[in-house]
């Protein structure tokens, strides 16, 4: 089959004749290996903070966000959501629509954006100072590095000593103390008495800039 613009050739190729001298072909059999060059670099653009403030309100005392009445939404939406708390899913995230795109965001990031009028820096995380990630009062939120966030955690559920960084070393028959520094475990030594191991750990926490709430009990990590 042949016309002035398209010519089907053998070997599963299609040749496009744009002129008498120029012929461009595509091998459909082997085209898969070229698809990496066709991937779109288009990314969703975060909604501007002004939009977040336009559709939500924030109660700084309770730490809750509320939907505002919206003229761009149908009456049924306003009946159901306007002036009510912004609900979250099991991962404490809320969804908003902007320019036809759906954004699912951590609740505390929305709070931060609303209060400060800007999104948190991409290389930072929001730490809940008291360890309760449902407490989104602005006084309980701070912007930190991942390392700083790891220095303000509760005692893990699997911990059997009752103190983070302390464990019983069966072979040595002593208490072992350790602490994370720059992503690596630093061993602080073996101790006959548990209290001495805890003391060594506490001193190391001060030395390496751990938050005073680190190792707390009974709260959900932020």
Coordinates of N, CA and C in Angstrom, one line a residue:
X1 N 0.9 -1.2 0.0 CA 0.0 0.0 0.0 C 0.9 1.2 0.0
X2 N 0.6 2.2 -0.8 CA 1.4 3.4 -1.0 C 0.6 4.6 -1.4
X3 N 0.9 5.7 -0.7 CA 0.4 7.0 -1.2 C 1.4 8.0 -1.0
X4 N 1.1 9.3 -1.1 CA 2.1 10.4 -1.1 C 2.7 10.6 0.3
X5 N 2.0 10.0 1.4 CA 2.5 10.3 2.7 C 2.9 9.1 3.5
X6 N 2.3 7.9 3.2 CA 2.6 6.8 4.0 C 2.9 5.6 3.2
X7 N 3.9 4.9 3.6 CA 4.3 3.7 2.8 C 4.6 2.6 3.8
X8 N 4.0 1.4 3.6 CA 4.2 0.3 4.5 C 5.3 -0.6 3.9
X9 N 6.3 -0.8 4.6 CA 7.4 -1.6 4.1 C 7.5 -3.0 4.9
X10 N 8.4 -3.8 4.5 CA 8.5 -5.1 5.2 C 9.2 -5.0 6.5
X11 N 9.3 -6.1 7.2 CA 9.9 -6.2 8.6 C 9.2 -5.3 9.6
X12 N 7.8 -5.2 9.4 CA 7.0 -4.6 10.4 C 7.4 -3.1 10.7
X13 N 7.9 -2.4 9.6 CA 8.2 -1.0 9.8 C 7.3 -0.2 8.9
X14 N 7.1 1.0 9.4 CA 6.3 2.0 8.6 C 7.2 3.1 8.3
X15 N 7.3 3.5 7.0 CA 8.1 4.6 6.6 C 7.3 5.8 6.2
X16 N 7.6 6.9 6.8 CA 6.9 8.1 6.5 C 7.6 9.0 5.5
X17 N 7.0 9.2 4.3 CA 7.7 10.0 3.3 C 7.2 11.4 3.4
X18 N 8.0 12.3 4.0 CA 7.7 13.7 4.1 C 8.1 14.4 2.9
X19 N 9.1 13.9 2.2 CA 9.5 14.5 0.9 C 10.1 13.4 0.1
X20 N 10.5 13.7 -1.2 CA 11.1 12.7 -2.0 C 12.4 12.3 -1.5
X21 N 13.1 13.1 -0.7 CA 14.5 12.8 -0.3 C 14.6 12.3 1.2
X22 N 13.5 12.6 2.0 CA 13.6 12.3 3.4 C 12.6 11.2 3.7
X23 N 13.1 10.1 4.3 CA 12.3 9.0 4.7 C 12.6 8.7 6.2
X24 N 11.5 8.6 7.1 CA 11.7 8.4 8.5 C 10.9 7.1 8.8
X25 N 11.5 6.1 9.5 CA 10.9 4.9 9.8 C 10.8 4.6 11.3
X26 N 9.8 3.8 11.6 CA 9.7 3.3 13.0 C 9.5 1.8 13.0
X27 N 10.4 1.2 13.8 CA 10.3 -0.3 13.9 C 9.4 -0.6 15.0
X28 N 8.2 -1.1 14.7 CA 7.2 -1.3 15.8 C 7.6 -2.5 16.6
X29 N 8.3 -3.5 16.0 CA 8.7 -4.7 16.8 C 9.7 -4.3 17.9
X30 N 10.6 -3.4 17.6 CA 11.6 -3.0 18.6 C 11.4 -1.7 19.3
X31 N 10.2 -1.2 19.1 CA 9.9 0.2 19.6 C 9.9 0.3 21.1
X32 N 9.7 -0.8 21.8 CA 9.6 -0.8 23.3 C 10.9 -0.2 23.9
X33 N 12.0 -0.5 23.4 CA 13.3 -0.1 24.0 C 13.5 1.4 23.8
X34 N 12.7 2.1 23.0 CA 12.8 3.5 22.8 C 11.8 4.3 23.6
X35 N 10.9 3.6 24.3 CA 9.8 4.3 25.0 C 10.3 5.2 26.1
X36 N 11.5 4.9 26.7 CA 12.0 5.7 27.8 C 12.2 7.1 27.3
X37 N 12.4 7.4 26.0 CA 12.6 8.7 25.5 C 11.3 9.5 25.4
X38 N 10.2 8.7 25.5 CA 8.9 9.4 25.3 C 8.1 9.6 26.6
X39 N 8.7 9.3 27.7 CA 8.1 9.5 29.0 C 7.9 10.9 29.3
X40 N 6.7 11.3 29.7 CA 6.4 12.7 29.9 C 7.0 13.1 31.3
X41 N 7.6 14.3 31.3 CA 8.2 14.9 32.5 C 7.2 15.7 33.3
X42 N 5.9 15.7 32.8 CA 4.9 16.5 33.4 C 4.6 16.1 34.9
X43 N 4.6 17.0 35.8 CA 4.4 16.6 37.2 C 3.2 17.5 37.7
X44 N 2.5 17.0 38.7 CA 1.5 17.8 39.3 C 2.1 19.0 40.0
X45 N 1.5 20.1 39.9 CA 1.9 21.3 40.6 C 1.1 21.5 41.8
X46 N 1.8 21.6 43.0 CA 1.0 21.7 44.2 C 0.1 22.9 44.2
X47 N -1.1 22.8 44.8 CA -2.0 24.0 44.9 C -1.3 25.1 45.6
X48 N -1.5 26.3 45.2 CA -0.9 27.5 45.9 C -1.5 27.6 47.3
X49 N -0.7 28.1 48.3 CA -1.2 28.2 49.6 C -2.5 29.1 49.7
X50 N -2.6 30.1 48.8 CA -3.8 30.9 48.8 C -5.0 30.1 48.5
X51 N -4.9 29.0 47.7 CA -6.0 28.1 47.4 C -6.4 27.4 48.7
X52 N -5.4 26.9 49.4 CA -5.7 26.1 50.6 C -6.5 27.0 51.6
X53 N -6.0 28.3 51.7 CA -6.7 29.2 52.6 C -8.1 29.6 52.1
X54 N -8.3 29.5 50.8 CA -9.6 29.8 50.2 C -10.6 28.8 50.5
X55 N -10.2 27.5 50.6 CA -11.2 26.4 50.7 C -11.3 25.9 52.2
X56 N -10.3 26.3 53.0 CA -10.3 25.8 54.4 C -10.1 26.9 55.4
X57 N -10.4 26.6 56.6 CA -10.1 27.4 57.8 C -9.4 26.6 58.8
X58 N -8.7 27.2 59.7 CA -7.9 26.5 60.7 C -8.1 27.0 62.1
X59 N -8.4 26.2 63.0 CA -8.6 26.5 64.4 C -7.3 26.2 65.1
X60 N -6.5 27.2 65.5 CA -5.2 27.0 66.0 C -5.2 26.4 67.4
X61 N -6.4 26.6 68.1 CA -6.5 26.0 69.5 C -6.7 24.5 69.5
X62 N -7.5 24.1 68.5 CA -7.8 22.6 68.4 C -6.8 21.9 67.5
X63 N -6.3 22.6 66.5 CA -5.4 22.0 65.5 C -6.2 21.4 64.4
X64 N -7.5 21.7 64.3 CA -8.4 21.1 63.2 C -8.6 22.1 62.0
X65 N -8.7 21.5 60.9 CA -9.0 22.2 59.6 C -10.5 22.0 59.4
X66 N -11.1 23.0 58.8 CA -12.6 23.0 58.4 C -12.8 23.4 57.0
X67 N -13.7 22.8 56.3 CA -14.0 23.2 55.0 C -14.8 24.5 55.0
X68 N -14.5 25.4 54.1 CA -15.3 26.6 53.9 C -16.4 26.3 52.9
X69 N -17.4 27.2 52.9 CA -18.5 27.2 51.9 C -17.9 27.5 50.6
X70 N -18.2 26.8 49.5 CA -17.5 27.0 48.2 C -18.6 27.3 47.2
X71 N -18.3 28.4 46.4 CA -19.2 28.7 45.4 C -19.0 27.9 44.1
X72 N -17.8 27.3 44.0 CA -17.5 26.5 42.9 C -18.0 25.0 43.0
X73 N -18.6 24.7 44.1 CA -19.0 23.3 44.3 C -20.6 23.3 44.4
X74 N -21.2 22.2 44.0 CA -22.6 22.1 44.1 C -23.2 22.2 45.5
X75 N -24.5 22.5 45.5 CA -25.1 22.7 46.8 C -25.0 21.5 47.7
X76 N -25.1 20.3 47.1 CA -25.0 19.0 47.8 C -23.6 18.9 48.5
X77 N -22.6 19.4 47.9 CA -21.2 19.3 48.5 C -21.2 20.2 49.8
X78 N -21.7 21.5 49.6 CA -21.7 22.4 50.8 C -22.6 21.9 51.9
X79 N -23.7 21.2 51.6 CA -24.6 20.7 52.6 C -23.8 19.6 53.4
X80 N -23.0 18.9 52.7 CA -22.3 17.7 53.3 C -21.1 18.1 54.0
X81 N -20.3 19.1 53.5 CA -19.0 19.4 54.0 C -18.8 20.8 54.6
X82 N -19.4 21.8 54.1 CA -19.2 23.2 54.5 C -19.3 23.3 56.1
X83 N -18.2 24.0 56.6 CA -18.2 24.3 58.1 C -18.0 23.0 58.9
X84 N -17.6 21.9 58.3 CA -17.3 20.7 59.0 C -15.8 20.4 59.0
X85 N -15.4 19.5 59.9 CA -13.9 19.2 59.9 C -13.5 18.5 58.7
X86 N -12.3 18.7 58.3 CA -11.7 18.0 57.1 C -11.4 16.6 57.6
X87 N -12.0 15.6 57.1 CA -11.8 14.3 57.5 C -10.5 13.7 56.9
X88 N -10.0 12.7 57.6 CA -8.7 12.1 57.1 C -9.0 10.6 56.9
X89 N -8.0 9.9 56.2 CA -8.1 8.5 56.1 C -7.2 7.8 57.2
X90 N -7.0 6.6 57.1 CA -6.3 5.8 58.1 C -4.9 6.3 58.3
X91 N -4.3 6.9 57.3 CA -2.9 7.4 57.4 C -2.8 8.9 57.7
X92 N -3.9 9.4 58.2 CA -4.0 10.8 58.6 C -3.7 11.8 57.4
X93 N -4.3 11.4 56.2 CA -4.2 12.2 55.0 C -5.5 12.7 54.6
X94 N -5.6 13.9 54.0 CA -6.8 14.5 53.5 C -6.6 14.7 52.0
X95 N -7.7 14.8 51.2 CA -7.6 14.9 49.8 C -8.3 16.3 49.4
X96 N -7.7 17.0 48.4 CA -8.2 18.2 47.9 C -8.1 18.1 46.3
X97 N -9.0 18.8 45.7 CA -9.0 18.9 44.2 C -8.5 20.2 43.8
X98 N -7.6 20.2 42.8 CA -7.1 21.5 42.3 C -6.8 21.3 40.8
X99 N -7.3 22.2 40.0 CA -7.1 22.1 38.5 C -7.3 20.7 38.0
X100 N -8.4 20.0 38.5 CA -8.7 18.7 37.9 C -7.9 17.6 38.5
X101 N -6.9 17.9 39.3 CA -6.0 16.9 39.9 C -6.4 16.7 41.4
X102 N -6.3 15.4 41.8 CA -6.6 15.1 43.2 C -5.3 14.9 44.0
X103 N -5.2 15.7 45.1 CA -3.9 15.6 45.9 C -4.3 15.0 47.2
X104 N -3.6 14.0 47.6 CA -3.8 13.4 49.0 C -2.6 13.8 49.8
X105 N -2.8 14.5 50.8 CA -1.7 15.1 51.6 C -1.8 14.8 53.1
X106 N -0.7 14.8 53.7 CA -0.7 14.6 55.2 C -1.3 15.8 55.8
X107 N -2.2 15.5 56.8 CA -3.0 16.6 57.4 C -2.1 17.7 58.0
X108 N -1.0 17.3 58.6 CA -0.1 18.3 59.2 C 0.6 19.2 58.2
X109 N 0.8 18.7 56.9 CA 1.3 19.5 55.9 C 0.3 20.6 55.4
X110 N -0.9 20.2 55.4 CA -2.0 21.2 55.1 C -2.1 22.3 56.2
X111 N -1.9 21.9 57.4 CA -2.0 22.8 58.5 C -0.8 23.8 58.4
X112 N 0.4 23.2 58.1 CA 1.6 24.0 58.0 C 1.4 25.0 56.9
X113 N 0.9 24.6 55.7 CA 0.7 25.4 54.6 C -0.3 26.6 54.9
X114 N -1.3 26.2 55.5 CA -2.4 27.2 55.9 C -1.8 28.3 56.8
X115 N -1.1 27.8 57.9 CA -0.7 28.8 58.9 C 0.5 29.7 58.4
X116 N 1.4 29.1 57.7 CA 2.6 29.8 57.3 C 2.5 30.4 55.9
X117 N 1.5 30.0 55.2 CA 1.3 30.5 53.8 C 2.3 30.0 52.8
X118 N 2.9 28.8 53.1 CA 3.8 28.2 52.2 C 3.9 26.7 52.5
X119 N 4.3 25.9 51.5 CA 4.5 24.5 51.7 C 5.8 24.2 52.4
X120 N 5.9 23.2 53.2 CA 7.1 22.8 53.8 C 8.2 22.5 52.8
X121 N 9.4 22.8 53.1 CA 10.5 22.5 52.1 C 10.5 21.0 51.9
X122 N 10.8 20.6 50.6 CA 10.7 19.2 50.2 C 11.8 18.3 50.9
X123 N 12.8 18.9 51.4 CA 13.9 18.1 52.1 C 13.7 18.1 53.6
X124 N 12.6 18.5 54.1 CA 12.3 18.6 55.5 C 11.0 17.8 55.8
X125 N 10.9 17.4 57.1 CA 9.7 16.7 57.5 C 9.1 17.5 58.7
X126 N 7.8 17.3 59.0 CA 7.2 18.0 60.1 C 7.1 17.0 61.3
X127 N 7.7 17.4 62.4 CA 7.8 16.6 63.6 C 6.7 17.1 64.6
X128 N 6.0 16.1 65.1 CA 5.1 16.4 66.2 C 5.8 16.3 67.5
X129 N 6.1 17.4 68.1 CA 7.0 17.5 69.3 C 6.6 16.5 70.4
X130 N 5.3 16.5 70.7 CA 4.8 15.6 71.8 C 4.6 14.1 71.4
X131 N 4.9 13.8 70.1 CA 4.8 12.5 69.6 C 3.4 12.1 69.2
X132 N 2.4 12.9 69.4 CA 1.0 12.6 69.0 C 0.7 13.2 67.6
X133 N 0.7 12.4 66.6 CA 0.5 12.9 65.2 C -1.0 13.3 64.9
X134 N -1.8 13.2 65.9 CA -3.2 13.8 65.8 C -3.3 15.1 66.4
X135 N -2.3 15.6 67.1 CA -2.2 16.9 67.7 C -1.5 17.8 66.7
X136 N -2.4 18.6 66.0 CA -1.8 19.5 64.9 C -1.9 20.9 65.3
X137 N -1.9 21.2 66.6 CA -1.8 22.6 67.0 C -0.4 23.1 66.6
X138 N -0.3 24.3 66.2 CA 0.9 24.8 65.5 C 2.1 24.8 66.5
X139 N 1.8 24.9 67.8 CA 2.9 24.8 68.8 C 3.5 23.4 68.9
X140 N 2.8 22.4 68.4 CA 3.3 21.1 68.4 C 4.0 20.6 67.2
X141 N 4.1 21.6 66.2 CA 4.7 21.2 64.9 C 6.0 22.0 64.7
X142 N 7.0 21.3 64.2 CA 8.3 21.9 63.9 C 8.8 21.3 62.6
X143 N 9.5 22.1 61.8 CA 10.1 21.6 60.6 C 11.5 21.2 60.8
X144 N 11.8 20.0 60.5 CA 13.2 19.4 60.8 C 13.7 18.5 59.7
X145 N 14.9 18.2 59.8 CA 15.5 17.2 58.9 C 15.1 15.8 59.3
X146 N 15.3 14.8 58.4 CA 14.9 13.5 58.8 C 15.7 13.0 60.0
X147 N 17.0 13.4 60.1 CA 17.8 13.0 61.2 C 17.2 13.5 62.5
X148 N 16.8 14.8 62.5 CA 16.3 15.5 63.7 C 15.0 14.8 64.1
X149 N 14.2 14.4 63.1 CA 12.9 13.7 63.4 C 13.2 12.4 64.1
X150 N 14.2 11.7 63.7 CA 14.5 10.4 64.3 C 15.0 10.6 65.7
X151 N 15.4 11.8 66.1 CA 15.8 12.1 67.5 C 14.7 12.5 68.4
X152 N 13.5 12.3 67.9 CA 12.3 12.6 68.8 C 11.3 11.5 68.6
X153 N 11.6 10.3 69.0 CA 10.6 9.2 68.8 C 10.3 8.5 70.2
X154 N 9.2 7.9 70.2 CA 8.8 7.1 71.4 C 9.6 5.8 71.4
X155 N 9.5 5.1 72.6 CA 10.2 3.8 72.7 C 9.4 2.8 71.8
X156 N 10.1 2.1 70.9 CA 9.5 1.1 70.0 C 8.7 0.1 70.8
X157 N 7.6 -0.4 70.2 CA 6.8 -1.4 70.9 C 7.5 -2.7 71.2
X158 N 8.5 -3.0 70.3 CA 9.2 -4.3 70.5 C 10.3 -4.2 71.5
X159 N 10.5 -3.0 72.1 CA 11.6 -2.8 73.0 C 11.2 -3.5 74.3
X160 N 12.1 -4.3 74.9 CA 11.8 -5.1 76.1 C 12.5 -4.5 77.4
X161 N 13.4 -3.5 77.2 CA 14.0 -2.9 78.4 C 13.2 -1.8 79.0
X162 N 12.3 -1.2 78.2 CA 11.6 0.0 78.7 C 12.3 1.3 78.4
X163 N 13.5 1.2 77.8 CA 14.2 2.4 77.4 C 14.8 2.3 76.0
X164 N 14.6 3.2 75.2 CA 15.1 3.2 73.8 C 16.7 3.2 73.9
X165 N 17.3 2.3 73.0 CA 18.7 2.2 73.0 C 19.3 1.3 74.0
X166 N 18.5 0.7 74.8 CA 19.0 -0.2 75.9 C 18.5 -1.6 75.7
X167 N 19.4 -2.6 75.7 CA 18.9 -4.0 75.6 C 19.9 -4.9 76.4
X168 N 19.3 -6.1 76.8 CA 20.1 -7.0 77.5 C 20.9 -7.9 76.5
X169 N 22.2 -7.9 76.7 CA 23.0 -8.8 75.9 C 23.3 -10.1 76.6
X170 N 22.6 -11.1 76.1 CA 22.6 -12.4 76.7 C 24.0 -13.0 76.9
X171 N 24.8 -12.9 75.8 CA 26.1 -13.6 75.8 C 27.0 -12.9 76.8
X172 N 26.9 -11.6 76.9 CA 27.8 -10.8 77.8 C 27.2 -10.8 79.2
X173 N 25.9 -11.1 79.3 CA 25.2 -11.0 80.6 C 25.3 -9.6 81.2
X174 N 25.1 -8.6 80.3 CA 25.2 -7.2 80.7 C 24.2 -6.4 79.9
X175 N 23.9 -5.2 80.4 CA 23.1 -4.3 79.6 C 23.9 -3.6 78.6
X176 N 23.4 -3.5 77.4 CA 24.2 -2.9 76.3 C 23.4 -1.5 75.9
X177 N 24.2 -0.5 75.8 CA 23.7 0.8 75.4 C 24.2 1.2 74.0
X178 N 23.3 1.8 73.2 CA 23.7 2.3 71.9 C 22.9 3.5 71.5
X179 N 23.3 4.2 70.4 CA 22.6 5.3 70.0 C 22.8 5.5 68.5
X180 N 21.8 6.0 67.8 CA 22.0 6.3 66.3 C 22.6 7.6 66.1
X181 N 23.7 7.6 65.3 CA 24.4 8.9 64.9 C 24.6 8.9 63.4
X182 N 24.0 9.8 62.7 CA 24.1 9.9 61.3 C 23.8 8.6 60.5
X183 N 22.7 8.0 61.0 CA 22.3 6.8 60.3 C 23.0 5.5 60.7
X184 N 23.9 5.6 61.7 CA 24.7 4.4 62.1 C 24.6 4.2 63.6
X185 N 24.6 3.0 64.0 CA 24.6 2.7 65.4 C 25.9 2.9 66.1
X186 N 26.0 3.7 67.1 CA 27.2 3.9 67.9 C 27.0 3.2 69.3
X187 N 27.9 2.3 69.6 CA 27.8 1.5 70.8 C 28.4 2.3 72.0
X188 N 27.7 2.3 73.1 CA 28.2 3.1 74.2 C 28.8 2.2 75.3
X189 N 28.7 0.9 75.2 CA 29.3 0.0 76.1 C 28.4 -1.0 76.8
X190 N 28.9 -1.8 77.6 CA 28.2 -2.8 78.4 C 28.2 -2.4 79.8
X191 N 27.1 -2.7 80.5 CA 27.0 -2.2 81.9 C 26.3 -3.3 82.7
X192 N 26.8 -3.5 83.9 CA 26.3 -4.5 84.8 C 24.9 -4.1 85.3
X193 N 24.8 -2.8 85.6 CA 23.5 -2.2 86.1 C 22.8 -1.5 85.0
X194 N 21.5 -1.8 84.9 CA 20.7 -1.1 83.9 C 20.7 0.4 84.0
X195 N 20.7 0.9 85.3 CA 20.6 2.3 85.5 C 21.9 3.0 84.9
X196 N 23.0 2.3 84.9 CA 24.2 2.9 84.3 C 24.1 3.0 82.8
X197 N 23.5 2.0 82.2 CA 23.3 1.9 80.8 C 22.4 3.1 80.4
X198 N 21.3 3.3 81.1 CA 20.4 4.4 80.8 C 21.1 5.7 81.0
X199 N 21.9 5.9 82.0 CA 22.6 7.1 82.2 C 23.5 7.4 81.0
X200 N 24.2 6.4 80.5 CA 25.1 6.6 79.4 C 24.4 7.0 78.2
X201 N 23.2 6.4 78.0 CA 22.4 6.7 76.8 C 21.9 8.1 76.9
X202 N 21.4 8.6 78.1 CA 20.9 9.9 78.3 C 22.0 11.0 78.0
X203 N 23.2 10.7 78.5 CA 24.3 11.6 78.2 C 24.6 11.7 76.7
X204 N 24.5 10.6 76.0 CA 24.8 10.6 74.6 C 23.7 11.3 73.8
X205 N 22.5 11.2 74.3 CA 21.4 12.0 73.7 C 21.6 13.5 73.7
X206 N 22.1 13.9 74.8 CA 22.4 15.4 75.0 C 23.6 15.7 74.1
X207 N 24.5 14.9 74.0 CA 25.7 15.1 73.2 C 25.4 15.2 71.7
X208 N 24.5 14.4 71.2 CA 24.2 14.3 69.8 C 22.9 15.1 69.4
X209 N 22.4 15.9 70.3 CA 21.3 16.8 70.0 C 19.9 16.1 69.9
X210 N 19.7 15.1 70.7 CA 18.4 14.5 70.7 C 17.3 15.4 71.4
X211 N 16.1 15.3 71.0 CA 15.1 16.1 71.7 C 14.8 15.5 73.0
X212 N 14.4 16.4 74.0 CA 14.2 15.9 75.4 C 13.0 14.9 75.5
X213 N 12.1 14.9 74.5 CA 11.0 14.0 74.5 C 11.3 12.6 73.9
X214 N 12.5 12.5 73.4 CA 12.9 11.2 72.8 C 12.8 10.1 73.8
X215 N 12.3 9.0 73.4 CA 12.2 7.8 74.3 C 11.0 7.8 75.1
X216 N 10.0 8.8 74.9 CA 8.8 8.9 75.7 C 8.0 7.6 75.5
X217 N 7.1 7.4 76.4 CA 6.2 6.2 76.4 C 4.8 6.6 76.1
X218 N 4.1 5.6 75.5 CA 2.6 5.7 75.5 C 2.0 6.7 74.5
X219 N 2.8 7.3 73.5 CA 2.2 8.2 72.6 C 2.5 7.7 71.2
X220 N 1.7 8.1 70.2 CA 1.9 7.8 68.8 C 3.0 8.6 68.2
X221 N 4.0 8.0 67.5 CA 5.1 8.8 66.9 C 4.6 9.8 65.9
X222 N 5.3 10.9 65.9 CA 5.0 11.9 64.9 C 5.9 11.8 63.7

